[in-house]
PDB file of C-alpha atoms in Angstrom:
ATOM      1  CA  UNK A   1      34.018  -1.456  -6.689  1.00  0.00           C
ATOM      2  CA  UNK A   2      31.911  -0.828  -9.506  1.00  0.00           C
ATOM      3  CA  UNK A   3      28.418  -2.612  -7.655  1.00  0.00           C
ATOM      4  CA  UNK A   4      27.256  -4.512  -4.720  1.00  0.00           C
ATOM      5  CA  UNK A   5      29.139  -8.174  -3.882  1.00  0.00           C
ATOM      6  CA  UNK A   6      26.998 -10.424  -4.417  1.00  0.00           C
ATOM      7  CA  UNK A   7      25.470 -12.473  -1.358  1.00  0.00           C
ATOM      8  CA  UNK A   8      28.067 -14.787   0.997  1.00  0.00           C
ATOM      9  CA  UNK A   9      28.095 -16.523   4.220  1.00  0.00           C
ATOM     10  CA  UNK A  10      29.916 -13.643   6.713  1.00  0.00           C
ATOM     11  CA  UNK A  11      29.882 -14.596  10.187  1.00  0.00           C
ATOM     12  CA  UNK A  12      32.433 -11.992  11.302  1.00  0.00           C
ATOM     13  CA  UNK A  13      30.063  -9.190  11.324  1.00  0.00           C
ATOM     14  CA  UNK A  14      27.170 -11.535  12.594  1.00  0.00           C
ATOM     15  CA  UNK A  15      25.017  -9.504  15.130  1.00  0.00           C
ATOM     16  CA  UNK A  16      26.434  -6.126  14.472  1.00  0.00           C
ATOM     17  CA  UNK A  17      24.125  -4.489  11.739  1.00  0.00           C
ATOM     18  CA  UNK A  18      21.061  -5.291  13.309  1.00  0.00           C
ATOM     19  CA  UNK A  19      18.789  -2.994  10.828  1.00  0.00           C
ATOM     20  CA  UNK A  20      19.180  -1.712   7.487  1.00  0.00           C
ATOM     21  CA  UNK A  21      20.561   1.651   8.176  1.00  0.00           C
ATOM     22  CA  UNK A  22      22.986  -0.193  10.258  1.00  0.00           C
ATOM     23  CA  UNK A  23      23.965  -1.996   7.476  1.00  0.00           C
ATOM     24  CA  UNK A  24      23.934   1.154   5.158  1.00  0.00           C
ATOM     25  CA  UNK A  25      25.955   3.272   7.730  1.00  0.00           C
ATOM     26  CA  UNK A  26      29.030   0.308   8.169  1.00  0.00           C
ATOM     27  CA  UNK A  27      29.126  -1.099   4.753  1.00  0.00           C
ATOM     28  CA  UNK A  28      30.691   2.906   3.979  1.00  0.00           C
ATOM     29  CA  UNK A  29      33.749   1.560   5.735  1.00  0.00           C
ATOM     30  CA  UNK A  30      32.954  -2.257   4.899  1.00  0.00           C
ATOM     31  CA  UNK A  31      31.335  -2.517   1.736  1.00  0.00           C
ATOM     32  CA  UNK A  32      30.939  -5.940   1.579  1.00  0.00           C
ATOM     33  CA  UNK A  33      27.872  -5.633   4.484  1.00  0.00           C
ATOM     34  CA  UNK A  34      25.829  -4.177   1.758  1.00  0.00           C
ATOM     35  CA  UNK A  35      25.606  -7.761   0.622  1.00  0.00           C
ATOM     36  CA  UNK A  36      23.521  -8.186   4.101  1.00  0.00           C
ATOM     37  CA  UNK A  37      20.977  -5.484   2.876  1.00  0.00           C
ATOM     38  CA  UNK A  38      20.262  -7.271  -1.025  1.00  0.00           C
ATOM     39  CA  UNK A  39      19.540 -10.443   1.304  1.00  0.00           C
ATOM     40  CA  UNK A  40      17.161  -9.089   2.861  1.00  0.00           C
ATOM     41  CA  UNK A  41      14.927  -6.977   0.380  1.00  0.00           C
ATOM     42  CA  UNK A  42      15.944  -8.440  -3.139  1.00  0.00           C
ATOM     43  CA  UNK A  43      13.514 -11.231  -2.838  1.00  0.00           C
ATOM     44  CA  UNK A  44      10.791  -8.372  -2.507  1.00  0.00           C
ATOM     45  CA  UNK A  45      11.661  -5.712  -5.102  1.00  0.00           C
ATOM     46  CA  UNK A  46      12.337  -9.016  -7.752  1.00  0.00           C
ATOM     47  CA  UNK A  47       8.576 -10.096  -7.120  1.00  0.00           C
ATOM     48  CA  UNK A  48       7.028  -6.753  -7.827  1.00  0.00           C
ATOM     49  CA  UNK A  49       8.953  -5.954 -10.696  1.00  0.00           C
ATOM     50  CA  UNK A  50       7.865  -9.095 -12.026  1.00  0.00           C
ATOM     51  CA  UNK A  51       4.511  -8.837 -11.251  1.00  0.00           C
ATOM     52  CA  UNK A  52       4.419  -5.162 -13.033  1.00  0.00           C
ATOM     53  CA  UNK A  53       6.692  -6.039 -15.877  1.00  0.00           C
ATOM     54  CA  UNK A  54       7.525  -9.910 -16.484  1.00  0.00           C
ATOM     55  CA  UNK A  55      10.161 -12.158 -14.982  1.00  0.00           C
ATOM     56  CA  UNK A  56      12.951 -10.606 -17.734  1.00  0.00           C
ATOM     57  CA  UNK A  57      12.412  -7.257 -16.997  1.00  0.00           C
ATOM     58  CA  UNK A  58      12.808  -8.170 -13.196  1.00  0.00           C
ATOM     59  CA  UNK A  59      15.892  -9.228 -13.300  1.00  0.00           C
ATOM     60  CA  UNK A  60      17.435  -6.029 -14.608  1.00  0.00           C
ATOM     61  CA  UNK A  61      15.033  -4.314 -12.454  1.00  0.00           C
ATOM     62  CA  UNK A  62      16.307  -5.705  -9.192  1.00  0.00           C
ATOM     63  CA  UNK A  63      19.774  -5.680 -10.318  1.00  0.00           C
ATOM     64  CA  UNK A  64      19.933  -2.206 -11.376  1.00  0.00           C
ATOM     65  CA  UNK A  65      18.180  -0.986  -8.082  1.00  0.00           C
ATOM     66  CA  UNK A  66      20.606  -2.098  -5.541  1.00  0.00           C
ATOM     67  CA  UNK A  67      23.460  -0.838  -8.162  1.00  0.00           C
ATOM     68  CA  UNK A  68      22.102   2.583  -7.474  1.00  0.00           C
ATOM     69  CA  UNK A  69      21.548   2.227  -3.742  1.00  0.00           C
ATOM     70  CA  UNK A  70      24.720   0.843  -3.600  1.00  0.00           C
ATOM     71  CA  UNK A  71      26.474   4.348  -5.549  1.00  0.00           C
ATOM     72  CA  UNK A  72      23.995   6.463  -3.439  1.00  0.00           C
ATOM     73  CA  UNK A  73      24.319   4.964   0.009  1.00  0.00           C
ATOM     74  CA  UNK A  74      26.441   7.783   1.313  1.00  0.00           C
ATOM     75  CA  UNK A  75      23.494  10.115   1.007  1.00  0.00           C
ATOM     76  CA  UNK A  76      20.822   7.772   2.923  1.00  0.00           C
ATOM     77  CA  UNK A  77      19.125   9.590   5.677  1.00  0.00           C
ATOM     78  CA  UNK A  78      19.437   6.845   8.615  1.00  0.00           C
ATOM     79  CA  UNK A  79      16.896   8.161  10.776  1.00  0.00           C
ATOM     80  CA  UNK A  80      15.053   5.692   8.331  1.00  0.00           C
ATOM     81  CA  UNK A  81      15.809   2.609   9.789  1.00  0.00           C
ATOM     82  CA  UNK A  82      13.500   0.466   7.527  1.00  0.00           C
ATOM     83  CA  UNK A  83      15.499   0.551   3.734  1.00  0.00           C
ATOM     84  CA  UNK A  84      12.246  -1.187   1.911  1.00  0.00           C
ATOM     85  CA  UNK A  85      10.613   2.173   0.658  1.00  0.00           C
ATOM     86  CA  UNK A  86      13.639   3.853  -0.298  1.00  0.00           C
ATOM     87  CA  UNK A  87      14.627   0.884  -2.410  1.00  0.00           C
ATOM     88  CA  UNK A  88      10.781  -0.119  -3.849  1.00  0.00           C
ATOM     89  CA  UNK A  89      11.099   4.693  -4.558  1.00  0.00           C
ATOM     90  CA  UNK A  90      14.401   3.181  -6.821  1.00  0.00           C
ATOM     91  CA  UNK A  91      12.819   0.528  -8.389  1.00  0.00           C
ATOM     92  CA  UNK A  92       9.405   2.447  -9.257  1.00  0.00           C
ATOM     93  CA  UNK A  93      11.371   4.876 -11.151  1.00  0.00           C
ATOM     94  CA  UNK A  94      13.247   2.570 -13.218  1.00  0.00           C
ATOM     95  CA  UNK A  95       9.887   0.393 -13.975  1.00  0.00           C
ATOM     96  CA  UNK A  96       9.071   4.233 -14.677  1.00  0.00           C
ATOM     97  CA  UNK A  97      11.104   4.392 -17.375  1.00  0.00           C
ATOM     98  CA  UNK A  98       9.353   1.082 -19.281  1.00  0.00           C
ATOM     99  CA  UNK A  99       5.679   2.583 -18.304  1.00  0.00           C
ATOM    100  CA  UNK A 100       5.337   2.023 -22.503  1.00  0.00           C
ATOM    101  CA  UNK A 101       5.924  -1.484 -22.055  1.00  0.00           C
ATOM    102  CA  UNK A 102       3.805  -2.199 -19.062  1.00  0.00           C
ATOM    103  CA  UNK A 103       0.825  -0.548 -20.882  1.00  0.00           C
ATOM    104  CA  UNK A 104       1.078  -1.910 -23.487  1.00  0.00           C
ATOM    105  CA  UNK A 105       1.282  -5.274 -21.480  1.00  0.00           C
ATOM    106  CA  UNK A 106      -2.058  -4.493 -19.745  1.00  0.00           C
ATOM    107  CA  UNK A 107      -4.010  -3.479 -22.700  1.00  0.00           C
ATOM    108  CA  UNK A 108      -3.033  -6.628 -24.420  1.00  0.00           C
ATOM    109  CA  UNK A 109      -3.863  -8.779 -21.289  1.00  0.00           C
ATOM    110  CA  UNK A 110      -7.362  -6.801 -20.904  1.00  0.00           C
ATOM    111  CA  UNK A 111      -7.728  -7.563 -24.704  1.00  0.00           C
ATOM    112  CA  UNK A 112      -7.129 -10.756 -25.111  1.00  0.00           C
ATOM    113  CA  UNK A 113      -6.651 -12.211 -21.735  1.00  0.00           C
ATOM    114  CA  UNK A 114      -2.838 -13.083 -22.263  1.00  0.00           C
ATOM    115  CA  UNK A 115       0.495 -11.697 -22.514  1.00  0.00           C
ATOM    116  CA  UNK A 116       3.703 -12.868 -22.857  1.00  0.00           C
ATOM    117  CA  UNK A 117       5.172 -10.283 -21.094  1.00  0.00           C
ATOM    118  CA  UNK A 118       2.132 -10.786 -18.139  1.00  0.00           C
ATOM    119  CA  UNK A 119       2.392 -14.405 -18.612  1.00  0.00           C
ATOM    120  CA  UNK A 120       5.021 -14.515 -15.491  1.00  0.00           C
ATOM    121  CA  UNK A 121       2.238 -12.896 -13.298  1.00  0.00           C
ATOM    122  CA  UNK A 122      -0.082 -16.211 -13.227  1.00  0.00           C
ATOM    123  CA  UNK A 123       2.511 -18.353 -12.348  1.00  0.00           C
ATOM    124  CA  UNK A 124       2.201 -17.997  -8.360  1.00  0.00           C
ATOM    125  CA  UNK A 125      -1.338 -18.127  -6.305  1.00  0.00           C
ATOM    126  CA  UNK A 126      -1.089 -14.524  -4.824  1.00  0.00           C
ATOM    127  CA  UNK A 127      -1.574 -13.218  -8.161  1.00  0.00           C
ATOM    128  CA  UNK A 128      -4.628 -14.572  -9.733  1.00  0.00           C
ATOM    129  CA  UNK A 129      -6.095 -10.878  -9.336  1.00  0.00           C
ATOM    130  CA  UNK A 130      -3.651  -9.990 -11.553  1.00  0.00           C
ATOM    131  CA  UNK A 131      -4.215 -11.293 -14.517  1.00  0.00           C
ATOM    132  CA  UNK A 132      -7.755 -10.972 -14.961  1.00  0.00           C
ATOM    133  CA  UNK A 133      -8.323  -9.020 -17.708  1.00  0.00           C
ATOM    134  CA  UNK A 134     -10.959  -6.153 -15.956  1.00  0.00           C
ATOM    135  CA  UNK A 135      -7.907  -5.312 -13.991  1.00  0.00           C
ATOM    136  CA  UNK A 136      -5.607  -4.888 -16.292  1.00  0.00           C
ATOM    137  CA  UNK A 137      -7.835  -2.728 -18.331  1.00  0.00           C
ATOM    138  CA  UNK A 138      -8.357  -0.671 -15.643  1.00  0.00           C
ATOM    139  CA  UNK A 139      -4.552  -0.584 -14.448  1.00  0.00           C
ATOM    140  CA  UNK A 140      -3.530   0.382 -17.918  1.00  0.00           C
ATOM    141  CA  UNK A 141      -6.251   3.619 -17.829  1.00  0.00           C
ATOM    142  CA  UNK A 142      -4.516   4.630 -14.702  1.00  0.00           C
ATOM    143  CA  UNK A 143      -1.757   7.631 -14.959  1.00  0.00           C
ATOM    144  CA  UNK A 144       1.766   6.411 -14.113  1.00  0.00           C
ATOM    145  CA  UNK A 145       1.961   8.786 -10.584  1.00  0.00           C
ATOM    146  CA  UNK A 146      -1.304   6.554  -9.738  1.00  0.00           C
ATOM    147  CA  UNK A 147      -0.459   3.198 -10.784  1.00  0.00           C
ATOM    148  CA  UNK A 148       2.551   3.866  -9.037  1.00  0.00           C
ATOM    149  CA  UNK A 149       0.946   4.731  -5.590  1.00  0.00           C
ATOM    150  CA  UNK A 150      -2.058   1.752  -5.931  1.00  0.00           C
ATOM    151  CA  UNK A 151       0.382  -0.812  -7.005  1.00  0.00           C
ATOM    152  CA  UNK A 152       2.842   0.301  -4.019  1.00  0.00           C
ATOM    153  CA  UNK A 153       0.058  -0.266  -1.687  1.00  0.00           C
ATOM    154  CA  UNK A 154      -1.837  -3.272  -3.114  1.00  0.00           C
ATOM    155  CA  UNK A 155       1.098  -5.126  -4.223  1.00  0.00           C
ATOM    156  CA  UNK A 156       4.450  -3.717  -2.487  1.00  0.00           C
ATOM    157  CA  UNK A 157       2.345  -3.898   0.888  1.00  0.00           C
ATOM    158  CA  UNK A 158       3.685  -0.103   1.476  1.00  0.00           C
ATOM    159  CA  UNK A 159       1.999   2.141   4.177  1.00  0.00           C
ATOM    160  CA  UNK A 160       0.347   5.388   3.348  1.00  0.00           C
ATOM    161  CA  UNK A 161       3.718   7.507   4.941  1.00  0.00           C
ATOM    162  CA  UNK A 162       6.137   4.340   3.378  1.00  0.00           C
ATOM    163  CA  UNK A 163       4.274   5.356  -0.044  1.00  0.00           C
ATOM    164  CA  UNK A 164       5.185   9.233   0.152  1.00  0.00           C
ATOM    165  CA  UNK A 165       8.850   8.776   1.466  1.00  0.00           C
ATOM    166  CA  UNK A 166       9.673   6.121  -1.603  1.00  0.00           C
ATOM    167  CA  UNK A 167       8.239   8.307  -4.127  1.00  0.00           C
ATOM    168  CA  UNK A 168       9.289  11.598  -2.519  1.00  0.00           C
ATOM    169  CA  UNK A 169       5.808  13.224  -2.532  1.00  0.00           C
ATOM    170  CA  UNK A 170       3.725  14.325   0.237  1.00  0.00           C
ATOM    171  CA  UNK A 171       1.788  12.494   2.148  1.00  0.00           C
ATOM    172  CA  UNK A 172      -1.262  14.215   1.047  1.00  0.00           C
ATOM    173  CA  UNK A 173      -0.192  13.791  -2.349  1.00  0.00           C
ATOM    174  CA  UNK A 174      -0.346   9.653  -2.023  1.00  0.00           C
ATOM    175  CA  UNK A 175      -3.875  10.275  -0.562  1.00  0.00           C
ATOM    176  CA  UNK A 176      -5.617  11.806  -3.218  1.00  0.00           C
ATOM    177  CA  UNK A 177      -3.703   9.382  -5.748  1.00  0.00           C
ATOM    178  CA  UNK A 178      -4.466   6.180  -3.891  1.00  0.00           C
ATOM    179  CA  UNK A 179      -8.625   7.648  -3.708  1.00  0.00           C
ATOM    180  CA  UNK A 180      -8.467   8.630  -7.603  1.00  0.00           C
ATOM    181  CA  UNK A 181      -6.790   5.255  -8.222  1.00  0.00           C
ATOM    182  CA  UNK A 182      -8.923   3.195  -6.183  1.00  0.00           C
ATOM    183  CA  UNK A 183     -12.261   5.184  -7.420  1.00  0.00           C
ATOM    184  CA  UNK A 184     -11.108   4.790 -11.180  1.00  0.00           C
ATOM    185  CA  UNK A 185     -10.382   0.794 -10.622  1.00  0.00           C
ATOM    186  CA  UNK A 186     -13.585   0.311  -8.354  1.00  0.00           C
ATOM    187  CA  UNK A 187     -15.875   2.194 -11.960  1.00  0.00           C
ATOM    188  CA  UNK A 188     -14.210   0.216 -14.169  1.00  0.00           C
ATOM    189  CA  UNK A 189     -14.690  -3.027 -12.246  1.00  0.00           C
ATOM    190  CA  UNK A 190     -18.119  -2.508 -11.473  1.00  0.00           C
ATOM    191  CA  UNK A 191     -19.300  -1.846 -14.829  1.00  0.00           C
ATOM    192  CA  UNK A 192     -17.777  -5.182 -16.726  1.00  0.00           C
ATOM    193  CA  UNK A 193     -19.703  -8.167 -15.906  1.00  0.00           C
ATOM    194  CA  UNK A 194     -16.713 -10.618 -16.837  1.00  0.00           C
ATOM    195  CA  UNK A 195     -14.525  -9.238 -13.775  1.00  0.00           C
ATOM    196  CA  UNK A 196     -14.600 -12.185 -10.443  1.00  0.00           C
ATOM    197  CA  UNK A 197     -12.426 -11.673  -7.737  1.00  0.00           C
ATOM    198  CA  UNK A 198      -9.998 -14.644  -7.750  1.00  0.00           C
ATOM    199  CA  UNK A 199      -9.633 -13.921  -4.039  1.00  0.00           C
ATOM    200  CA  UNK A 200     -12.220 -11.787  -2.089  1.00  0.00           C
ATOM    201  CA  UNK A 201      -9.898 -10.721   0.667  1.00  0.00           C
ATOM    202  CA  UNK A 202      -7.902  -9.341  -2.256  1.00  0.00           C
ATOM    203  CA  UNK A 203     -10.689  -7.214  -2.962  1.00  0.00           C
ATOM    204  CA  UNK A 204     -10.358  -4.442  -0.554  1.00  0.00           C
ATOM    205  CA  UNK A 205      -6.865  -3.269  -1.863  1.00  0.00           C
ATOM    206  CA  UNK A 206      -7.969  -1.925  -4.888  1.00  0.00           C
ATOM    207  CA  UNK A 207     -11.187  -0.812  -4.159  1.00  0.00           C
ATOM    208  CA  UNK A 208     -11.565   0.394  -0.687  1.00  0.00           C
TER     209      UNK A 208
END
């Protein structure tokens, strides 16, 4: 088996992985259970590829991510029992890989105010805040290892420790990121006069 199967009704194993390093830990002996695991999280990782590099992009994104956890699921420390930041540590690093292409994405958006390759970021509610053009300026100034750790948080909905074990830093480490991150975004907000919160509760995420 070259990948994971994709997603089917299986009510023979119903009720017997009952987390995700259950599912991890049986589908070595009964692969097809893995199938249980992209149910559950694919929705997720799709949306914030999307949201960081276009609807195309997240596509290949999602599918190549649970290729590799598939492959790589023998080494998966279950004492984890939540999968979500080990997959969102898989997908950063392949969005890692088109950083070029999500700057470049940003700066346009910032420039002119659209994108085609942002466009896909307007089209739900949740992410007005995106595509104002303040933000994206001051997501594109951002180094990768802090866009990664803001974006994580704000967007992936990640806690502080979730952060450090997807990305494989210390904890410490996502601290000082999400604070230089957060204090770069918060200047560069305050300073241009066009920027208005599409959603005030929103607000806090990137600045607080």
């Amino acid at each position: 088996m070259t990948g994971p199967p994709p997603a089917r009704p299986d009510t023979e194993h119903e009720g017997r992985a009952r987390d995700d390093a259950d599912v991890i830990a049986q589908s070595l002996d009964e692969p097809e259970l893995f199938a249980g695991l992209y149910d559950r999280h694919a929705p997720d990782i799709h949306r914030y590829a999307a949201r960081r590099l276009g609807e195309g992009a997240a596509d290949d994104i999602t599918a190549e991510t649970f290729l590799i956890a598939f492959r790589t699921r023998s080494r998966y420390d279950t004492a984890h029992r939540l999968a979500r930041p080990w997959l969102y540590g898989i997908a950063a690093n392949l969005i890692g890989k088109h950083r070029r292409t999500e700057v470049r994405a940003l700066k346009a958006l910032a420039r002119t105010g659209h994108d085609p390759v942002a466009a896909s970021w307007s089209d739900r509610s949740d992410d007005r805040l995106a595509v104002q053009a303040p933000l994206a300026g001051a997501l594109a100034s951002l180094s990768p290892g802090d866009r990664h750790v803001l974006l994580l948080v704000a967007w992936a909905d990640l806690g502080y420790q979730e952060v450090a074990d997807a990305l494989r830093i210390p904890l410490g480490t996502v601290r000082s990121r999400l604070n230089r991150a957060r204090r770069k975004v918060r200047a560069s907000l305050s300073t241009d006069p066009a920027f208005v919160p599409a959603e005030q509760e929103l607000t806090p995420s990137w600045t607080k």
